[in-house]
CSV table of C-alpha atoms in Angstrom, one decimal:
chain,number,residue,atom,x,y,z
A,15,MET,CA,0.0,0.0,0.0
A,16,GLY,CA,1.2,3.5,-0.7
A,17,THR,CA,1.7,6.1,2.1
A,18,ALA,CA,1.5,9.8,2.5
A,19,THR,CA,3.2,12.0,5.1
A,20,ALA,CA,0.8,14.2,7.1
A,21,ARG,CA,1.6,17.7,8.2
A,22,ASN,CA,2.0,16.7,11.8
A,23,GLY,CA,4.7,14.2,10.9
A,24,SER,CA,2.5,11.1,11.0
A,25,THR,CA,2.2,8.8,8.1
A,26,ALA,CA,-1.1,8.1,6.4
A,27,THR,CA,-1.4,4.6,5.0
A,28,ALA,CA,-3.9,3.5,2.4
A,29,TRP,CA,-7.1,2.3,4.2
A,30,ARG,CA,-9.0,-0.8,3.1
A,31,ASN,CA,-12.5,-2.0,4.3
A,32,TRP,CA,-13.2,-5.5,5.7
A,33,ALA,CA,-14.3,-6.9,2.4
A,34,GLY,CA,-11.5,-5.3,0.4
A,35,ASN,CA,-13.7,-3.8,-2.2
A,36,VAL,CA,-13.1,-0.1,-1.0
A,37,THR,CA,-9.8,1.6,-0.6
A,38,ALA,CA,-8.7,5.2,0.1
A,39,THR,CA,-5.5,7.1,0.8
A,40,PRO,CA,-6.1,9.9,3.2
A,41,THR,CA,-3.8,12.9,3.5
A,42,ARG,CA,-3.5,12.2,7.3
A,43,VAL,CA,-4.9,9.8,9.9
A,44,VAL,CA,-5.6,11.0,13.4
A,45,THR,CA,-6.5,8.8,16.4
A,46,PRO,CA,-7.8,11.3,19.0
A,47,ALA,CA,-7.5,10.3,22.6
A,48,SER,CA,-10.2,12.7,23.8
A,49,VAL,CA,-13.2,14.6,22.5
A,50,GLY,CA,-11.1,17.8,22.7
A,51,GLU,CA,-8.5,16.3,20.4
A,52,LEU,CA,-11.2,15.3,18.0
A,53,GLN,CA,-12.7,18.8,18.0
A,54,GLU,CA,-9.3,20.3,17.3
A,55,ALA,CA,-8.7,17.8,14.4
A,56,VAL,CA,-11.9,18.8,12.8
A,57,ARG,CA,-11.2,22.5,13.1
A,58,ARG,CA,-7.7,22.1,11.7
A,59,ALA,CA,-8.9,20.0,8.8
A,60,ALA,CA,-11.4,22.8,7.9
A,61,GLU,CA,-8.7,25.4,8.1
A,62,ASP,CA,-6.6,23.2,5.7
A,63,GLY,CA,-9.4,22.8,3.3
A,64,LEU,CA,-9.5,19.0,3.9
A,65,ARG,CA,-12.6,16.8,4.3
A,66,VAL,CA,-12.9,14.6,7.4
A,67,LYS,CA,-14.4,11.1,7.8
A,68,ALA,CA,-14.4,8.8,10.8
A,69,VAL,CA,-13.9,5.1,10.1
A,70,GLY,CA,-14.8,2.2,12.5
A,71,THR,CA,-13.8,-1.3,11.7
A,72,GLY,CA,-14.5,-1.1,8.0
A,73,HIS,CA,-17.5,-3.5,7.9
A,74,SER,CA,-19.4,-1.3,5.5
A,75,PHE,CA,-19.3,-2.4,1.8
A,76,THR,CA,-19.8,1.1,0.5
A,77,ALA,CA,-17.3,4.1,0.5
A,78,ALA,CA,-19.3,5.9,3.2
A,79,ALA,CA,-16.1,6.4,5.3
A,80,ALA,CA,-13.6,6.8,2.5
A,81,THR,CA,-11.7,10.1,2.2
A,82,ASP,CA,-8.6,11.6,0.7
A,83,GLY,CA,-8.6,14.2,3.5
A,84,VAL,CA,-8.4,13.4,7.2
A,85,LEU,CA,-9.3,9.9,8.4
A,86,VAL,CA,-10.4,9.8,12.0
A,87,ARG,CA,-9.9,6.5,13.8
A,88,PRO,CA,-12.1,6.7,17.0
A,89,GLN,CA,-11.0,3.4,18.6
A,90,ALA,CA,-9.2,5.4,21.4
A,91,LEU,CA,-12.6,6.9,22.3
A,92,ALA,CA,-13.8,3.7,23.8
A,93,GLY,CA,-15.4,2.2,26.9
A,94,ILE,CA,-18.5,2.7,29.0
A,95,ARG,CA,-18.8,6.2,30.5
A,96,SER,CA,-21.7,5.5,32.8
A,97,ILE,CA,-24.7,3.3,33.6
A,98,ASP,CA,-28.0,4.7,34.8
A,99,ARG,CA,-30.0,1.8,36.1
A,100,ALA,CA,-32.9,3.9,37.2
A,101,ALA,CA,-33.2,5.3,33.7
A,102,GLY,CA,-32.3,2.1,32.0
A,103,THR,CA,-29.5,3.6,30.0
A,104,VAL,CA,-25.8,3.1,29.3
A,105,THR,CA,-23.6,5.9,27.9
A,106,VAL,CA,-20.7,4.6,25.8
A,107,ALA,CA,-17.8,6.3,23.8
A,108,ALA,CA,-18.3,6.0,20.0
A,109,GLY,CA,-15.3,3.9,19.2
A,110,THR,CA,-16.3,1.1,21.5
A,111,ALA,CA,-16.7,-2.3,19.7
A,112,LEU,CA,-20.2,-3.8,20.0
A,113,SER,CA,-18.5,-7.0,21.2
A,114,ASP,CA,-16.9,-5.1,24.1
A,115,LEU,CA,-20.2,-3.3,24.9
A,116,ASN,CA,-22.2,-6.5,24.9
A,117,ARG,CA,-19.8,-8.3,27.2
A,118,ALA,CA,-19.5,-5.4,29.6
A,119,LEU,CA,-23.3,-5.0,29.8
A,120,ALA,CA,-23.7,-8.8,30.4
A,121,ALA,CA,-21.2,-8.5,33.3
A,122,GLU,CA,-23.4,-5.8,34.8
A,123,GLY,CA,-26.5,-7.9,34.3
A,124,LEU,CA,-27.7,-5.7,31.4
A,125,SER,CA,-28.4,-6.1,27.7
A,126,LEU,CA,-29.5,-4.3,24.6
A,127,THR,CA,-33.0,-5.3,23.5
A,128,ASN,CA,-32.0,-6.3,20.0
A,129,MET,CA,-28.8,-6.4,17.9
A,130,GLY,CA,-27.4,-7.5,14.5
A,131,ASP,CA,-25.8,-10.9,13.8
A,132,ILE,CA,-22.1,-9.7,14.1
A,133,MET,CA,-20.6,-7.5,16.8
A,134,GLU,CA,-17.2,-6.5,15.4
A,135,GLN,CA,-18.3,-2.9,14.5
A,136,THR,CA,-18.0,0.2,16.5
A,137,VAL,CA,-21.1,1.5,18.1
A,138,SER,CA,-21.0,4.7,16.0
A,139,GLY,CA,-20.3,2.9,12.8
A,140,ALA,CA,-23.1,0.4,13.3
A,141,THR,CA,-25.7,2.9,14.2
A,142,SER,CA,-24.7,5.5,11.7
A,143,THR,CA,-25.3,3.0,8.8
A,144,GLY,CA,-28.5,1.6,10.2
A,145,THR,CA,-27.3,-1.8,11.3
A,146,HIS,CA,-30.1,-4.0,12.5
A,147,GLY,CA,-31.1,-7.6,13.5
A,148,THR,CA,-34.6,-9.0,13.2
A,149,GLY,CA,-37.5,-8.2,15.3
A,150,ARG,CA,-41.3,-8.1,15.4
A,151,ASP,CA,-41.5,-5.3,17.9
A,152,SER,CA,-37.8,-4.4,18.6
A,153,ALA,CA,-36.0,-2.3,16.0
A,154,SER,CA,-32.5,-1.5,14.9
A,155,ILE,CA,-29.6,-0.6,17.1
A,156,ALA,CA,-30.0,3.1,16.2
A,157,ALA,CA,-33.6,3.0,17.4
A,158,GLN,CA,-32.4,2.1,20.9
A,159,ILE,CA,-30.5,5.4,21.1
A,160,ARG,CA,-31.7,7.8,23.7
A,161,SER,CA,-29.2,10.6,23.2
A,162,LEU,CA,-25.8,11.2,21.6
A,163,GLU,CA,-23.0,13.7,21.3
A,164,LEU,CA,-21.9,15.0,18.0
A,165,VAL,CA,-18.8,17.1,16.9
A,166,THR,CA,-20.1,19.4,14.2
A,167,ALA,CA,-18.3,21.0,11.2
A,168,ASP,CA,-17.2,24.0,13.2
A,169,GLY,CA,-15.7,21.8,16.0
A,170,GLU,CA,-18.5,22.4,18.5
A,171,LEU,CA,-19.9,19.5,20.6
A,172,LEU,CA,-23.6,19.1,20.2
A,173,VAL,CA,-25.8,17.0,22.6
A,174,CYS,CA,-28.9,15.5,20.9
A,175,SER,CA,-31.9,13.8,22.3
A,176,GLU,CA,-35.7,14.0,22.1
A,177,LYS,CA,-35.4,17.1,24.4
A,178,GLU,CA,-32.1,18.7,23.3
A,179,ASN,CA,-31.8,19.5,19.6
A,180,PRO,CA,-34.6,17.1,18.7
A,181,GLU,CA,-34.5,18.0,15.0
A,182,VAL,CA,-30.9,16.8,14.8
A,183,PHE,CA,-31.7,13.7,16.9
A,184,ALA,CA,-34.5,12.7,14.5
A,185,ALA,CA,-31.8,12.5,11.8
A,186,VAL,CA,-28.4,11.8,13.2
A,187,ARG,CA,-29.1,8.4,14.8
A,188,VAL,CA,-28.7,7.1,11.2
A,189,GLY,CA,-26.6,10.0,9.9
A,190,ILE,CA,-24.2,8.1,7.5
A,191,GLY,CA,-21.5,10.4,8.8
A,192,ALA,CA,-23.0,13.3,6.9
A,193,LEU,CA,-23.9,15.5,9.9
A,194,GLY,CA,-20.8,15.3,12.0
A,195,ILE,CA,-18.7,12.8,14.1
A,196,VAL,CA,-20.5,11.0,16.9
A,197,THR,CA,-18.4,10.9,20.1
A,198,ALA,CA,-20.7,9.1,22.6
A,199,ILE,CA,-24.1,7.3,22.5
A,200,THR,CA,-26.6,6.6,25.2
A,201,PHE,CA,-28.5,3.4,24.6
A,202,ALA,CA,-31.6,2.1,26.3
A,203,VAL,CA,-30.8,-1.2,28.1
A,204,GLU,CA,-32.7,-3.6,30.1
A,205,PRO,CA,-32.0,-6.4,32.7
A,206,LEU,CA,-30.2,-9.3,31.1
A,207,PHE,CA,-32.6,-12.0,29.8
A,208,PHE,CA,-32.5,-15.4,28.2
A,209,LEU,CA,-33.4,-16.2,24.6
A,210,THR,CA,-34.4,-19.6,23.4
A,211,ALA,CA,-33.4,-20.2,19.8
A,212,ARG,CA,-35.2,-22.7,17.6
A,213,GLU,CA,-33.6,-23.5,14.3
A,214,GLU,CA,-35.4,-25.7,11.8
A,215,PRO,CA,-34.9,-26.6,8.2
A,216,MET,CA,-38.0,-25.8,6.1
A,217,GLY,CA,-38.9,-25.8,2.4
A,218,PHE,CA,-38.9,-22.5,0.5
A,219,ASP,CA,-42.6,-22.9,-0.5
A,220,ARG,CA,-43.7,-23.5,3.1
A,221,VAL,CA,-41.7,-20.7,4.7
A,222,THR,CA,-42.8,-18.2,2.2
A,223,ALA,CA,-46.5,-19.3,2.4
A,224,GLU,CA,-46.3,-19.1,6.2
A,225,PHE,CA,-44.1,-16.0,6.5
A,226,GLU,CA,-46.6,-13.8,8.1
A,227,GLU,CA,-47.6,-16.5,10.6
A,228,HIS,CA,-44.0,-17.0,11.7
A,229,PHE,CA,-43.5,-13.3,11.9
A,230,ALA,CA,-46.6,-12.8,14.1
A,231,GLU,CA,-45.8,-15.8,16.5
A,232,ASN,CA,-42.1,-15.0,17.2
A,233,GLU,CA,-40.3,-12.1,18.8
A,234,HIS,CA,-37.4,-12.5,16.3
A,235,PHE,CA,-37.8,-14.5,13.1
A,236,GLU,CA,-35.4,-14.9,10.2
A,237,PHE,CA,-34.6,-17.5,7.6
A,238,TYR,CA,-32.0,-18.3,5.0
A,239,TRP,CA,-32.7,-19.6,1.5
A,240,PHE,CA,-30.0,-21.6,-0.3
A,241,PRO,CA,-30.0,-20.6,-4.0
A,242,HIS,CA,-30.3,-23.5,-6.4
A,243,THR,CA,-32.3,-25.4,-3.9
A,244,GLY,CA,-35.8,-25.3,-2.4
A,245,ASN,CA,-34.3,-25.4,1.1
A,246,CYS,CA,-34.3,-22.9,3.9
A,247,ASN,CA,-33.1,-22.7,7.5
A,248,THR,CA,-35.4,-20.8,9.9
A,249,LYS,CA,-34.5,-19.3,13.2
A,250,ARG,CA,-36.9,-18.2,15.9
A,251,ASN,CA,-35.7,-16.4,19.0
A,252,ASN,CA,-38.0,-15.9,21.9
A,253,ARG,CA,-37.5,-14.9,25.5
A,254,SER,CA,-37.5,-17.6,28.1
A,255,GLN,CA,-36.9,-18.2,31.8
A,256,GLY,CA,-33.6,-20.0,31.1
A,257,PRO,CA,-31.4,-21.5,32.3
A,258,ALA,CA,-28.6,-21.3,29.8
A,259,ALA,CA,-28.3,-24.3,27.6
A,260,PRO,CA,-25.9,-23.4,24.7
A,261,PRO,CA,-25.6,-25.5,21.5
A,262,GLY,CA,-23.9,-28.8,21.8
A,263,PRO,CA,-20.5,-29.4,20.1
A,264,VAL,CA,-21.9,-31.1,17.0
A,265,SER,CA,-24.7,-28.6,16.2
A,266,GLY,CA,-22.3,-25.7,17.2
A,267,TRP,CA,-19.8,-27.0,14.7
A,268,ILE,CA,-22.4,-27.2,11.9
A,269,GLU,CA,-23.3,-23.5,12.5
A,270,ASP,CA,-19.9,-22.1,13.1
A,271,GLU,CA,-17.9,-24.1,10.5
A,272,LEU,CA,-20.2,-25.5,7.9
A,273,LEU,CA,-22.3,-22.4,7.5
A,274,SER,CA,-20.1,-19.6,8.7
A,275,ASN,CA,-16.4,-20.2,8.8
A,276,GLY,CA,-13.7,-22.9,8.2
A,277,LEU,CA,-15.5,-25.4,6.1
A,278,PHE,CA,-17.6,-22.7,4.5
A,279,GLN,CA,-14.5,-20.9,3.4
A,280,ALA,CA,-13.2,-24.1,1.7
A,281,VAL,CA,-16.6,-24.6,0.0
A,282,ASN,CA,-16.7,-21.0,-1.3
A,283,THR,CA,-13.1,-21.2,-2.5
A,284,LEU,CA,-14.0,-24.3,-4.5
A,285,GLY,CA,-17.1,-22.7,-5.9
A,286,ARG,CA,-15.1,-19.6,-7.0
A,287,ALA,CA,-12.6,-21.8,-8.8
A,288,VAL,CA,-15.3,-24.2,-10.2
A,289,PRO,CA,-18.6,-22.4,-10.3
A,290,ALA,CA,-20.4,-25.5,-11.8
A,291,THR,CA,-20.0,-27.3,-8.4
A,292,ILE,CA,-22.0,-24.7,-6.5
A,293,PRO,CA,-25.5,-26.1,-7.0
A,294,SER,CA,-24.4,-29.5,-5.8
A,295,ILE,CA,-22.6,-28.0,-2.9
A,296,ALA,CA,-25.7,-26.0,-2.0
A,297,ARG,CA,-27.9,-29.0,-2.0
A,298,VAL,CA,-25.5,-31.0,0.2
A,299,ALA,CA,-25.0,-28.1,2.7
A,300,SER,CA,-28.7,-27.3,3.0
A,301,ARG,CA,-29.5,-30.9,3.7
A,302,ALA,CA,-26.9,-31.2,6.4
A,303,LEU,CA,-29.0,-28.9,8.6
A,304,SER,CA,-31.1,-30.4,11.3
A,305,ALA,CA,-33.4,-28.9,13.9
A,306,ARG,CA,-31.9,-27.7,17.2
A,307,THR,CA,-32.9,-25.6,20.2
A,308,TYR,CA,-30.7,-23.8,22.6
A,309,THR,CA,-30.9,-21.1,25.2
A,310,ASP,CA,-28.4,-18.3,26.2
A,311,ILE,CA,-28.1,-14.6,27.0
A,312,PRO,CA,-29.0,-12.3,24.1
A,313,TYR,CA,-25.6,-11.5,22.4
A,314,LYS,CA,-24.7,-15.2,22.4
A,315,VAL,CA,-27.9,-16.0,20.5
A,316,PHE,CA,-28.2,-13.0,18.2
A,317,THR,CA,-24.5,-12.9,17.1
A,318,SER,CA,-22.0,-15.3,15.8
A,319,PRO,CA,-18.4,-15.1,14.3
A,320,ARG,CA,-18.0,-14.4,10.6
A,321,ARG,CA,-14.6,-15.1,9.3
A,322,VAL,CA,-15.4,-15.8,5.7
A,323,ARG,CA,-15.2,-12.5,3.8
A,324,PHE,CA,-17.9,-11.5,1.3
A,325,VAL,CA,-19.6,-8.6,-0.4
A,326,GLU,CA,-23.2,-7.9,0.4
A,327,MET,CA,-26.3,-6.1,-0.8
A,328,GLU,CA,-29.3,-5.7,1.4
A,329,TYR,CA,-32.6,-3.9,0.6
A,330,ALA,CA,-35.4,-3.0,3.0
A,331,LEU,CA,-38.9,-3.6,1.5
A,332,PRO,CA,-42.4,-3.0,2.8
A,333,ARG,CA,-43.0,-6.2,4.8
A,334,GLU,CA,-46.0,-7.1,2.7
A,335,ALA,CA,-43.9,-7.2,-0.4
A,336,VAL,CA,-41.0,-9.4,0.8
A,337,VAL,CA,-42.4,-12.8,-0.2
A,338,GLU,CA,-43.2,-11.7,-3.7
A,339,ALA,CA,-39.8,-10.2,-4.1
A,340,LEU,CA,-38.1,-13.3,-2.8
A,341,ARG,CA,-40.0,-15.5,-5.2
A,342,GLU,CA,-39.0,-13.2,-8.1
A,343,LEU,CA,-35.4,-13.5,-6.9
A,344,ARG,CA,-35.5,-17.3,-6.9
A,345,ALA,CA,-37.1,-17.4,-10.3
A,346,MET,CA,-34.4,-15.0,-11.6
A,347,VAL,CA,-31.6,-17.2,-10.2
A,348,ASP,CA,-33.2,-20.4,-11.5
A,349,ARG,CA,-33.4,-19.1,-15.2
A,350,SER,CA,-30.0,-17.5,-15.1
A,351,ARG,CA,-26.5,-18.8,-15.5
A,352,LEU,CA,-25.6,-17.4,-12.1
A,353,ARG,CA,-24.0,-19.6,-9.5
A,354,ILE,CA,-24.6,-18.4,-5.9
A,355,SER,CA,-22.7,-20.0,-3.0
A,356,PHE,CA,-24.1,-17.8,-0.2
A,357,PRO,CA,-27.5,-18.2,1.4
A,358,VAL,CA,-30.0,-15.3,1.0
A,359,GLU,CA,-31.0,-13.9,4.3
A,360,VAL,CA,-34.5,-12.5,5.3
A,361,ARG,CA,-35.2,-10.5,8.4
A,362,THR,CA,-37.8,-8.0,9.7
A,363,ALA,CA,-38.0,-4.7,11.7
A,364,PRO,CA,-40.9,-2.6,12.9
A,365,ALA,CA,-41.4,1.0,11.7
A,366,ASP,CA,-39.3,3.6,13.4
A,367,ASP,CA,-39.2,7.4,13.5
A,368,ILE,CA,-35.6,8.1,12.2
A,369,ALA,CA,-35.5,10.2,9.0
A,370,LEU,CA,-33.2,8.0,6.9
A,371,SER,CA,-33.6,4.6,8.7
A,372,THR,CA,-34.4,1.9,6.2
A,373,ALA,CA,-37.5,1.2,8.4
A,374,SER,CA,-38.5,4.8,8.7
A,375,GLY,CA,-42.3,5.1,8.7
A,376,ARG,CA,-43.0,1.6,7.5
A,377,ASP,CA,-43.0,-2.0,8.8
A,378,THR,CA,-40.0,-3.6,7.0
A,379,ALA,CA,-38.6,-6.8,5.8
A,380,TYR,CA,-35.0,-7.2,4.5
A,381,ILE,CA,-33.5,-9.3,1.8
A,382,ALA,CA,-29.7,-9.7,1.8
A,383,VAL,CA,-27.7,-11.2,-1.0
A,384,HIS,CA,-24.0,-12.1,-0.7
A,385,MET,CA,-21.1,-13.1,-2.9
A,386,TYR,CA,-17.8,-14.6,-1.7
A,387,ARG,CA,-15.0,-12.0,-1.8
A,388,GLY,CA,-13.2,-12.2,-5.1
A,389,THR,CA,-16.1,-13.6,-7.0
A,390,PRO,CA,-17.7,-11.3,-9.6
A,391,TYR,CA,-20.9,-10.0,-8.0
A,392,GLN,CA,-22.2,-7.3,-10.3
A,393,ALA,CA,-24.5,-9.4,-12.5
A,394,TYR,CA,-26.2,-11.0,-9.5
A,395,PHE,CA,-26.5,-7.8,-7.5
A,396,THR,CA,-27.8,-5.8,-10.5
A,397,ALA,CA,-30.5,-8.3,-11.2
A,398,ALA,CA,-31.5,-8.4,-7.5
A,399,GLU,CA,-31.5,-4.7,-7.2
A,400,HIS,CA,-33.8,-4.4,-10.2
A,401,ILE,CA,-36.3,-6.6,-8.3
A,402,PHE,CA,-35.9,-4.8,-5.0
A,403,THR,CA,-36.3,-1.2,-6.4
A,404,ALA,CA,-39.5,-2.3,-8.2
A,405,HIS,CA,-40.9,-2.9,-4.8
A,406,GLY,CA,-39.8,0.5,-3.4
A,407,GLY,CA,-36.8,-0.9,-1.7
A,408,ARG,CA,-34.4,1.1,0.4
A,409,PRO,CA,-30.7,-0.1,0.3
A,410,HIS,CA,-28.8,-0.5,3.5
A,411,TRP,CA,-26.5,2.6,3.7
A,412,GLY,CA,-23.4,0.4,4.4
A,413,LYS,CA,-23.9,-2.3,1.7
A,414,VAL,CA,-23.4,-2.3,-2.0
A,415,HIS,CA,-26.1,-0.4,-4.1
A,416,THR,CA,-26.2,1.9,-7.1
A,417,ARG,CA,-29.0,4.3,-6.0
A,418,ASP,CA,-28.6,8.1,-5.9
A,419,ALA,CA,-30.1,11.2,-4.3
A,420,GLU,CA,-32.9,11.4,-6.9
A,421,TYR,CA,-34.0,7.9,-6.0
A,422,PHE,CA,-33.8,8.5,-2.3
A,423,SER,CA,-35.8,11.7,-2.5
A,424,ARG,CA,-38.7,9.5,-3.8
A,425,ILE,CA,-38.6,6.6,-1.4
A,426,TYR,CA,-37.8,8.6,1.8
A,427,PRO,CA,-40.6,11.0,2.7
A,428,ARG,CA,-38.2,12.8,5.1
A,429,PHE,CA,-35.3,13.0,2.7
A,430,GLY,CA,-35.6,16.7,2.3
A,431,GLU,CA,-35.6,17.2,6.1
A,432,PHE,CA,-32.3,15.4,6.4
A,433,THR,CA,-30.6,17.3,3.5
A,434,ALA,CA,-31.8,20.6,4.9
A,435,LEU,CA,-30.3,19.8,8.2
A,436,ARG,CA,-27.1,18.8,6.5
A,437,ASP,CA,-27.0,22.2,4.8
A,438,ARG,CA,-27.4,23.9,8.1
A,439,LEU,CA,-24.8,21.8,10.1
A,440,ASP,CA,-22.3,21.3,7.3
A,441,PRO,CA,-22.7,23.9,4.6
A,442,ASP,CA,-19.1,23.5,3.4
A,443,ARG,CA,-19.3,19.7,3.4
A,444,VAL,CA,-16.4,19.2,5.8
A,445,PHE,CA,-17.8,15.7,6.3
A,446,GLY,CA,-18.5,15.1,2.6
A,447,ASN,CA,-17.1,12.5,0.3
A,448,ASP,CA,-18.0,11.0,-3.1
A,449,TYR,CA,-20.5,8.5,-1.7
A,450,LEU,CA,-22.4,11.2,0.2
A,451,ARG,CA,-22.5,13.4,-2.9
A,452,ARG,CA,-24.1,10.5,-4.8
A,453,VAL,CA,-26.6,9.5,-2.2
A,454,LEU,CA,-27.5,12.9,-0.7
A,455,GLY,CA,-26.7,15.2,-3.6
A,456,ALA,CA,-24.4,18.1,-3.9
């Protein structure tokens, strides 16, 4: 990788995201050890005519955090600041990894209500891009925010909540890095609880026919469809009294290795080299699944390690449209020459009140498509995106898509509210980059 020498003598190295599909070479990299140092870095960048972006762990597949200006690494701004048990909140510095937050909360007998399926991201990166899990009643991680602190383009620190700067709070919880740099987040938390997970193989036709029934009967329902087969794996997570009864070694190996990591890596490597083997591999892998039930604390049920690197597109659809869209996706794959080695994931979320949340104002279901890193994905994603946009889909802000500001202005009723706020908070586009110019406009 190339390097560039910064004005303060530090060396800026080319940055690459987790999937390896986005790179950038900033003029300088800063790792502030305090909020004051971050404020000074923003002021200095503005004086130097440089744009500023904060980057977490690089788990976004878009160039949302890429910059040729000043790259801020917030990992030194980490850790729990305070816990308010009476209010049911925790305040955490923005560079804290979700994994560290989840473990620290569990040690305190507390938990987030819902979360996504990985926890390597920083809390600010995950919330700013709209990271979510699946839930009938409980929404994305950003929807669990009660207040946050934001360094604005003039280097000031702004506190945002429903009571303080509420118009900013309505937007910045999913701010895509366009409104400033988040320095701390206060989440709602609750006493630690148990979830019982029930995983069960199910045919595609059955799970799609019964989708609304499964959604209504479970607190957290999701399923995976294996392309080139009629097979799915369903997962239902519901609260229980416990005690903990984690997965046994055999079923744990199937989930962690066959479907997620070591063996899955080998299978995908073979599929990339010899695409003709993929349908047969998919049939064998999907038939290897068996039903299992286990119980544990939330983060151990919601999340799992993901070592196999991939590229992903995910669209949020009106929940009533998801079954039709998924059937169209299957028909498209079946009639094409595509060979897809990754399962397609389907999850849900209730409507929320965040301006650019993918679930803003409507009950939502998500369809995520993946391709193994290094495998050409454009044909598959283009065909899938055509289906999703025909149903009014909203792409995940941190995952591959080709949509622009004109499209978003049509599918987000509060798009103009967000862009007007951006004009007020960052008129000179200190926090701008090419990605934001495309999705939010100039």
